[in-house]
Each structure stands twice: as structure tokens, then as C-alpha cells.
JSON list of C-alpha atoms in Angstrom, two decimals:
[
{"chain": "N", "resi": 1, "resn": "MET", "atom": "CA", "xyz": [14.22, -23.44, -10.48]},
{"chain": "N", "resi": 2, "resn": "ALA", "atom": "CA", "xyz": [11.26, -21.38, -9.30]},
{"chain": "N", "resi": 3, "resn": "VAL", "atom": "CA", "xyz": [10.56, -20.92, -5.55]},
{"chain": "N", "resi": 4, "resn": "CYS", "atom": "CA", "xyz": [7.61, -19.17, -3.64]},
{"chain": "N", "resi": 5, "resn": "ASP", "atom": "CA", "xyz": [8.47, -15.62, -3.12]},
{"chain": "N", "resi": 6, "resn": "ILE", "atom": "CA", "xyz": [7.10, -15.65, 0.48]},
{"chain": "N", "resi": 7, "resn": "CYS", "atom": "CA", "xyz": [8.20, -18.92, 1.80]},
{"chain": "N", "resi": 8, "resn": "ASP", "atom": "CA", "xyz": [10.98, -20.29, -0.57]},
{"chain": "N", "resi": 9, "resn": "THR", "atom": "CA", "xyz": [9.01, -23.58, -1.22]},
{"chain": "N", "resi": 10, "resn": "PRO", "atom": "CA", "xyz": [10.46, -24.90, -4.62]},
{"chain": "N", "resi": 11, "resn": "GLY", "atom": "CA", "xyz": [8.02, -24.88, -7.59]},
{"chain": "N", "resi": 12, "resn": "GLN", "atom": "CA", "xyz": [6.04, -22.83, -9.83]},
{"chain": "N", "resi": 13, "resn": "GLY", "atom": "CA", "xyz": [2.84, -21.45, -8.09]},
{"chain": "N", "resi": 14, "resn": "THR", "atom": "CA", "xyz": [0.24, -18.79, -8.69]},
{"chain": "N", "resi": 15, "resn": "ILE", "atom": "CA", "xyz": [1.64, -15.56, -10.14]},
{"chain": "N", "resi": 16, "resn": "VAL", "atom": "CA", "xyz": [0.34, -12.61, -8.23]},
{"chain": "N", "resi": 17, "resn": "LYS", "atom": "CA", "xyz": [0.66, -9.13, -9.85]},
{"chain": "N", "resi": 18, "resn": "ALA", "atom": "CA", "xyz": [2.90, -6.58, -7.96]},
{"chain": "N", "resi": 19, "resn": "GLY", "atom": "CA", "xyz": [0.14, -4.13, -7.64]},
{"chain": "N", "resi": 20, "resn": "ASP", "atom": "CA", "xyz": [-2.25, -6.72, -6.08]},
{"chain": "N", "resi": 21, "resn": "MET", "atom": "CA", "xyz": [0.43, -7.95, -3.72]},
{"chain": "N", "resi": 22, "resn": "SER", "atom": "CA", "xyz": [1.26, -4.31, -2.61]},
{"chain": "N", "resi": 23, "resn": "ARG", "atom": "CA", "xyz": [-2.44, -3.65, -1.97]},
{"chain": "N", "resi": 24, "resn": "ALA", "atom": "CA", "xyz": [-2.78, -6.93, -0.04]},
{"chain": "N", "resi": 25, "resn": "VAL", "atom": "CA", "xyz": [0.17, -6.01, 2.30]},
{"chain": "N", "resi": 26, "resn": "ARG", "atom": "CA", "xyz": [-1.60, -2.58, 2.72]},
{"chain": "N", "resi": 27, "resn": "ASN", "atom": "CA", "xyz": [-4.66, -4.59, 3.70]},
{"chain": "N", "resi": 28, "resn": "GLY", "atom": "CA", "xyz": [-2.74, -6.37, 6.45]},
{"chain": "N", "resi": 29, "resn": "PHE", "atom": "CA", "xyz": [-1.17, -9.45, 5.00]},
{"chain": "N", "resi": 30, "resn": "ASN", "atom": "CA", "xyz": [1.82, -10.40, 7.14]},
{"chain": "N", "resi": 31, "resn": "PRO", "atom": "CA", "xyz": [3.78, -13.49, 6.19]},
{"chain": "N", "resi": 32, "resn": "PHE", "atom": "CA", "xyz": [5.75, -13.33, 9.60]},
{"chain": "N", "resi": 33, "resn": "LYS", "atom": "CA", "xyz": [2.63, -13.40, 11.64]},
{"chain": "N", "resi": 34, "resn": "ALA", "atom": "CA", "xyz": [1.17, -16.18, 9.56]},
{"chain": "N", "resi": 35, "resn": "GLY", "atom": "CA", "xyz": [4.28, -18.13, 10.15]},
{"chain": "N", "resi": 36, "resn": "LEU", "atom": "CA", "xyz": [5.12, -18.28, 6.30]},
{"chain": "N", "resi": 37, "resn": "ALA", "atom": "CA", "xyz": [8.33, -16.47, 6.23]},
{"chain": "N", "resi": 38, "resn": "PRO", "atom": "CA", "xyz": [11.38, -18.65, 6.48]},
{"chain": "N", "resi": 39, "resn": "ASP", "atom": "CA", "xyz": [13.37, -18.48, 9.76]},
{"chain": "N", "resi": 40, "resn": "ILE", "atom": "CA", "xyz": [16.47, -17.26, 7.95]},
{"chain": "N", "resi": 41, "resn": "MET", "atom": "CA", "xyz": [14.48, -14.27, 6.42]},
{"chain": "N", "resi": 42, "resn": "GLU", "atom": "CA", "xyz": [13.57, -13.12, 10.01]},
{"chain": "N", "resi": 43, "resn": "GLU", "atom": "CA", "xyz": [17.09, -13.71, 11.32]},
{"chain": "N", "resi": 44, "resn": "MET", "atom": "CA", "xyz": [18.71, -11.72, 8.60]},
{"chain": "N", "resi": 45, "resn": "VAL", "atom": "CA", "xyz": [16.32, -8.70, 8.88]},
{"chain": "N", "resi": 46, "resn": "GLY", "atom": "CA", "xyz": [16.03, -8.78, 12.67]},
{"chain": "N", "resi": 47, "resn": "GLU", "atom": "CA", "xyz": [13.26, -7.37, 14.90]},
{"chain": "N", "resi": 48, "resn": "SER", "atom": "CA", "xyz": [12.07, -4.98, 12.17]},
{"chain": "N", "resi": 49, "resn": "SER", "atom": "CA", "xyz": [11.69, -7.86, 9.79]},
{"chain": "N", "resi": 50, "resn": "TYR", "atom": "CA", "xyz": [8.08, -7.26, 9.01]},
{"chain": "N", "resi": 51, "resn": "ASP", "atom": "CA", "xyz": [8.52, -3.43, 8.66]},
{"chain": "N", "resi": 52, "resn": "SER", "atom": "CA", "xyz": [11.27, -3.76, 6.23]},
{"chain": "N", "resi": 53, "resn": "TRP", "atom": "CA", "xyz": [9.45, -6.47, 4.31]},
{"chain": "N", "resi": 54, "resn": "ARG", "atom": "CA", "xyz": [6.31, -4.48, 4.08]},
{"chain": "N", "resi": 55, "resn": "GLU", "atom": "CA", "xyz": [8.01, -1.19, 2.97]},
{"chain": "N", "resi": 56, "resn": "SER", "atom": "CA", "xyz": [9.91, -3.36, 0.27]},
{"chain": "N", "resi": 57, "resn": "ALA", "atom": "CA", "xyz": [6.48, -4.85, -0.88]},
{"chain": "N", "resi": 58, "resn": "ILE", "atom": "CA", "xyz": [4.76, -1.46, -1.00]},
{"chain": "N", "resi": 59, "resn": "ASN", "atom": "CA", "xyz": [7.34, 1.03, -2.17]},
{"chain": "N", "resi": 60, "resn": "GLY", "atom": "CA", "xyz": [10.65, -0.80, -2.56]},
{"chain": "N", "resi": 61, "resn": "PRO", "atom": "CA", "xyz": [12.07, -3.18, -4.92]},
{"chain": "N", "resi": 62, "resn": "THR", "atom": "CA", "xyz": [9.66, -6.01, -4.63]},
{"chain": "N", "resi": 63, "resn": "SER", "atom": "CA", "xyz": [6.70, -3.58, -5.31]},
{"chain": "N", "resi": 64, "resn": "THR", "atom": "CA", "xyz": [7.59, -3.54, -9.08]},
{"chain": "N", "resi": 65, "resn": "THR", "atom": "CA", "xyz": [7.93, -7.44, -9.72]},
{"chain": "N", "resi": 66, "resn": "ASP", "atom": "CA", "xyz": [5.19, -9.95, -9.79]},
{"chain": "N", "resi": 67, "resn": "TRP", "atom": "CA", "xyz": [5.31, -12.85, -7.18]},
{"chain": "N", "resi": 68, "resn": "ASN", "atom": "CA", "xyz": [5.42, -16.41, -7.47]},
{"chain": "N", "resi": 69, "resn": "VAL", "atom": "CA", "xyz": [3.15, -17.71, -4.66]},
{"chain": "N", "resi": 70, "resn": "CYS", "atom": "CA", "xyz": [2.91, -21.40, -3.65]},
{"chain": "N", "resi": 71, "resn": "ALA", "atom": "CA", "xyz": [-0.43, -23.12, -2.84]},
{"chain": "N", "resi": 72, "resn": "ASP", "atom": "CA", "xyz": [0.02, -22.91, 0.94]},
{"chain": "N", "resi": 73, "resn": "CYS", "atom": "CA", "xyz": [0.80, -19.16, 0.85]},
{"chain": "N", "resi": 74, "resn": "ILE", "atom": "CA", "xyz": [-1.87, -18.30, -1.64]},
{"chain": "N", "resi": 75, "resn": "GLU", "atom": "CA", "xyz": [-4.57, -19.79, 0.70]},
{"chain": "N", "resi": 76, "resn": "VAL", "atom": "CA", "xyz": [-3.25, -17.49, 3.44]},
{"chain": "N", "resi": 77, "resn": "LEU", "atom": "CA", "xyz": [-3.01, -14.53, 0.95]},
{"chain": "N", "resi": 78, "resn": "LYS", "atom": "CA", "xyz": [-6.39, -14.86, -0.64]},
{"chain": "N", "resi": 79, "resn": "PRO", "atom": "CA", "xyz": [-8.53, -12.95, 1.84]},
{"chain": "N", "resi": 80, "resn": "TYR", "atom": "CA", "xyz": [-6.20, -10.09, 1.50]},
{"chain": "N", "resi": 81, "resn": "LEU", "atom": "CA", "xyz": [-6.22, -10.32, -2.26]},
{"chain": "N", "resi": 82, "resn": "GLY", "atom": "CA", "xyz": [-10.09, -10.10, -2.10]},
{"chain": "N", "resi": 83, "resn": "LYS", "atom": "CA", "xyz": [-9.88, -6.87, -0.14]},
{"chain": "N", "resi": 84, "resn": "ALA", "atom": "CA", "xyz": [-7.30, -5.61, -2.59]},
{"chain": "N", "resi": 85, "resn": "ALA", "atom": "CA", "xyz": [-9.33, -6.11, -5.60]},
{"chain": "N", "resi": 86, "resn": "LYS", "atom": "CA", "xyz": [-10.54, -2.59, -5.96]},
{"chain": "N", "resi": 87, "resn": "SER", "atom": "CA", "xyz": [-14.20, -2.24, -6.70]},
{"chain": "N", "resi": 88, "resn": "GLU", "atom": "CA", "xyz": [-16.20, 0.60, -8.37]},
{"chain": "N", "resi": 89, "resn": "ASP", "atom": "CA", "xyz": [-17.23, 1.39, -4.75]},
{"chain": "N", "resi": 90, "resn": "SER", "atom": "CA", "xyz": [-13.81, 2.11, -3.30]},
{"chain": "N", "resi": 91, "resn": "HIS", "atom": "CA", "xyz": [-10.82, 4.41, -3.62]},
{"chain": "N", "resi": 92, "resn": "THR", "atom": "CA", "xyz": [-7.23, 3.91, -2.53]},
{"chain": "N", "resi": 93, "resn": "CYS", "atom": "CA", "xyz": [-5.59, 6.82, -0.77]},
{"chain": "N", "resi": 94, "resn": "ASP", "atom": "CA", "xyz": [-2.65, 8.06, -3.04]},
{"chain": "N", "resi": 95, "resn": "PHE", "atom": "CA", "xyz": [-0.83, 9.05, 0.29]},
{"chain": "N", "resi": 96, "resn": "CYS", "atom": "CA", "xyz": [-1.09, 6.19, 2.69]},
{"chain": "N", "resi": 97, "resn": "GLY", "atom": "CA", "xyz": [-2.31, 3.36, 0.49]},
{"chain": "N", "resi": 98, "resn": "LYS", "atom": "CA", "xyz": [-5.48, 2.70, 2.56]},
{"chain": "N", "resi": 99, "resn": "ILE", "atom": "CA", "xyz": [-8.60, 1.27, 0.67]},
{"chain": "N", "resi": 100, "resn": "PHE", "atom": "CA", "xyz": [-11.81, 3.00, 1.76]},
{"chain": "N", "resi": 101, "resn": "ALA", "atom": "CA", "xyz": [-15.41, 3.30, 0.53]},
{"chain": "N", "resi": 102, "resn": "ARG", "atom": "CA", "xyz": [-15.87, 5.77, -2.20]},
{"chain": "N", "resi": 103, "resn": "SER", "atom": "CA", "xyz": [-18.68, 7.36, -0.16]},
{"chain": "N", "resi": 104, "resn": "ASP", "atom": "CA", "xyz": [-16.08, 8.20, 2.45]},
{"chain": "N", "resi": 105, "resn": "THR", "atom": "CA", "xyz": [-13.83, 10.16, 0.07]},
{"chain": "N", "resi": 106, "resn": "VAL", "atom": "CA", "xyz": [-12.78, 13.26, 1.84]},
{"chain": "N", "resi": 107, "resn": "ALA", "atom": "CA", "xyz": [-10.36, 15.03, -0.37]},
{"chain": "N", "resi": 108, "resn": "MET", "atom": "CA", "xyz": [-9.58, 15.09, -4.05]},
{"chain": "N", "resi": 109, "resn": "VAL", "atom": "CA", "xyz": [-6.51, 17.54, -4.47]},
{"chain": "N", "resi": 110, "resn": "ASP", "atom": "CA", "xyz": [-4.45, 18.82, -7.50]},
{"chain": "N", "resi": 111, "resn": "ASP", "atom": "CA", "xyz": [-0.69, 18.71, -7.70]},
{"chain": "N", "resi": 112, "resn": "SER", "atom": "CA", "xyz": [0.04, 22.00, -5.89]},
{"chain": "N", "resi": 113, "resn": "VAL", "atom": "CA", "xyz": [-2.17, 20.83, -2.64]},
{"chain": "N", "resi": 114, "resn": "ALA", "atom": "CA", "xyz": [-0.53, 17.41, -2.86]},
{"chain": "N", "resi": 115, "resn": "GLU", "atom": "CA", "xyz": [2.87, 19.04, -2.87]},
{"chain": "N", "resi": 116, "resn": "LYS", "atom": "CA", "xyz": [2.01, 20.84, 0.22]},
{"chain": "N", "resi": 117, "resn": "MET", "atom": "CA", "xyz": [0.66, 17.84, 1.86]},
{"chain": "N", "resi": 118, "resn": "GLU", "atom": "CA", "xyz": [4.00, 16.07, 1.25]},
{"chain": "N", "resi": 119, "resn": "GLN", "atom": "CA", "xyz": [5.95, 19.13, 2.57]},
{"chain": "N", "resi": 120, "resn": "LEU", "atom": "CA", "xyz": [3.90, 19.63, 5.76]},
{"chain": "N", "resi": 121, "resn": "CYS", "atom": "CA", "xyz": [3.15, 15.92, 6.57]},
{"chain": "N", "resi": 122, "resn": "GLY", "atom": "CA", "xyz": [6.00, 14.01, 5.13]},
{"chain": "N", "resi": 123, "resn": "PHE", "atom": "CA", "xyz": [3.57, 12.13, 2.78]},
{"chain": "N", "resi": 124, "resn": "HIS", "atom": "CA", "xyz": [4.88, 10.39, -0.28]},
{"chain": "N", "resi": 125, "resn": "ARG", "atom": "CA", "xyz": [2.56, 10.05, -3.09]},
{"chain": "N", "resi": 126, "resn": "LYS", "atom": "CA", "xyz": [2.35, 6.59, -4.64]},
{"chain": "N", "resi": 127, "resn": "GLY", "atom": "CA", "xyz": [2.11, 6.37, -8.45]},
{"chain": "N", "resi": 128, "resn": "GLN", "atom": "CA", "xyz": [0.13, 8.97, -10.09]},
{"chain": "N", "resi": 129, "resn": "ALA", "atom": "CA", "xyz": [-3.18, 10.68, -9.33]},
{"chain": "N", "resi": 130, "resn": "SER", "atom": "CA", "xyz": [-5.81, 8.11, -9.34]},
{"chain": "N", "resi": 131, "resn": "ALA", "atom": "CA", "xyz": [-9.23, 9.90, -9.85]},
{"chain": "N", "resi": 132, "resn": "LEU", "atom": "CA", "xyz": [-11.16, 12.25, -11.95]},
{"chain": "N", "resi": 133, "resn": "ASP", "atom": "CA", "xyz": [-12.97, 15.12, -10.36]},
{"chain": "N", "resi": 134, "resn": "PRO", "atom": "CA", "xyz": [-16.51, 16.04, -11.67]},
{"chain": "N", "resi": 135, "resn": "ALA", "atom": "CA", "xyz": [-14.90, 18.47, -14.34]},
{"chain": "N", "resi": 136, "resn": "GLY", "atom": "CA", "xyz": [-12.90, 15.53, -15.60]},
{"chain": "N", "resi": 137, "resn": "ARG", "atom": "CA", "xyz": [-9.37, 16.68, -14.04]},
{"chain": "N", "resi": 138, "resn": "LEU", "atom": "CA", "xyz": [-6.98, 14.11, -12.68]},
{"chain": "N", "resi": 139, "resn": "ARG", "atom": "CA", "xyz": [-6.74, 14.42, -8.77]},
{"chain": "N", "resi": 140, "resn": "TRP", "atom": "CA", "xyz": [-5.02, 12.80, -6.01]},
{"chain": "N", "resi": 141, "resn": "VAL", "atom": "CA", "xyz": [-7.24, 11.04, -3.44]},
{"chain": "N", "resi": 142, "resn": "ALA", "atom": "CA", "xyz": [-6.76, 11.41, 0.28]},
{"chain": "N", "resi": 143, "resn": "CYS", "atom": "CA", "xyz": [-8.59, 9.28, 3.03]},
{"chain": "N", "resi": 144, "resn": "GLN", "atom": "CA", "xyz": [-9.85, 10.99, 6.25]},
{"chain": "N", "resi": 145, "resn": "GLU", "atom": "CA", "xyz": [-6.88, 10.15, 8.35]},
{"chain": "N", "resi": 146, "resn": "CYS", "atom": "CA", "xyz": [-4.46, 11.88, 5.81]},
{"chain": "N", "resi": 147, "resn": "THR", "atom": "CA", "xyz": [-6.76, 14.91, 5.29]},
{"chain": "N", "resi": 148, "resn": "ASN", "atom": "CA", "xyz": [-6.99, 15.33, 8.96]},
{"chain": "N", "resi": 149, "resn": "GLN", "atom": "CA", "xyz": [-3.19, 15.14, 9.40]},
{"chain": "N", "resi": 150, "resn": "PHE", "atom": "CA", "xyz": [-2.77, 17.73, 6.61]},
{"chain": "N", "resi": 151, "resn": "HIS", "atom": "CA", "xyz": [-5.29, 20.17, 8.15]},
{"chain": "N", "resi": 152, "resn": "GLN", "atom": "CA", "xyz": [-3.62, 19.92, 11.65]},
{"chain": "N", "resi": 153, "resn": "ALA", "atom": "CA", "xyz": [-0.21, 20.46, 10.03]},
{"chain": "N", "resi": 154, "resn": "ALA", "atom": "CA", "xyz": [-1.38, 23.47, 7.91]},
{"chain": "N", "resi": 155, "resn": "LYS", "atom": "CA", "xyz": [-2.98, 24.96, 11.01]},
{"chain": "N", "resi": 156, "resn": "GLY", "atom": "CA", "xyz": [0.31, 24.68, 12.96]},
{"chain": "N", "resi": 157, "resn": "PHE", "atom": "CA", "xyz": [2.20, 26.16, 10.07]},
{"chain": "N", "resi": 158, "resn": "LEU", "atom": "CA", "xyz": [-0.18, 29.18, 9.85]},
{"chain": "N", "resi": 159, "resn": "LYS", "atom": "CA", "xyz": [0.04, 29.78, 13.36]},
{"chain": "N", "resi": 160, "resn": "LYS", "atom": "CA", "xyz": [3.89, 30.07, 13.10]},
{"chain": "N", "resi": 161, "resn": "GLN", "atom": "CA", "xyz": [3.67, 32.65, 10.30]}
]
């Protein structure tokens, strides 16, 4: 029998695509704060229950499967799904997952720079490069915060040389 993947309520609900759920979680959806997560789930995972759940929903095993979501949970989730629906006017940072306005795009980098960002900052790219530069080459997109963090790390690295 099907159950809600958020609250364990029995029954078939709305199917939410894995990528949409991951983006909704990045946008702030928190079933623990909303009182949707079963008590047993919180007891099993402990104090870091939300952090563990969030990591799984964004990068872990639950980030690759669709979600069955009951009527009550979908009502709480809907505002985050609305934000998650990527429009033509937005980008998603390929390093932290933040959705931001296309006009705020700070960096579009190739694989070699993306690798340096991972080495210096501990970033982990999600998926594959997501944007085309004006010349039509596939590039990784970085938000303002990730770009700033990389610049600071690079300055520190160069000072040590």
C-alpha cells in the first residue's frame, strides 16, 4: 500500500518529481518545522534530523526518486514547489543549489575552474553544467555567495605560494 513519503499517511497522493522536491527543499521546505514528519522519524535520526533528511533529499538516495505526497503535505509543499519551478528568468547555482535571478548571474565557469572551486572551497557540483555561454559552450553557474567564497579561497591560496 502506498504511503505519503513525508508523513506516512496511507494512500496514493500527488507524485512530485525528484528534482522538484530537491529544489523545494533547497528553497526551505522543512517537514519537521511544519510538523509533518512522523515522531518516529525524528526519534530515529535525532537532533540532526532535518539536516540528515535535507542532505538525503538534495544529494542522497531520496534525491533520485519521485515522492508520493498526501493532500495535507502537498498543501504545505506547494509554495516551495512554486519557487522551485525554474523560470526563464532564473538560474540554479550548480554548487549550492540556490535559485537566483538570471540578472544576478555572477560566474559561468568551465570544468577546470569548477574543479578548482571544488578543491579550494570543498564545493560539490550537482549534476552537470547547466548553462550555455554566449559562444554556446556548456558552463557551470555560480551564485554570488559561491563566487565570493571561491575568490577569498583563491586569494588565501595565492598568498601561501
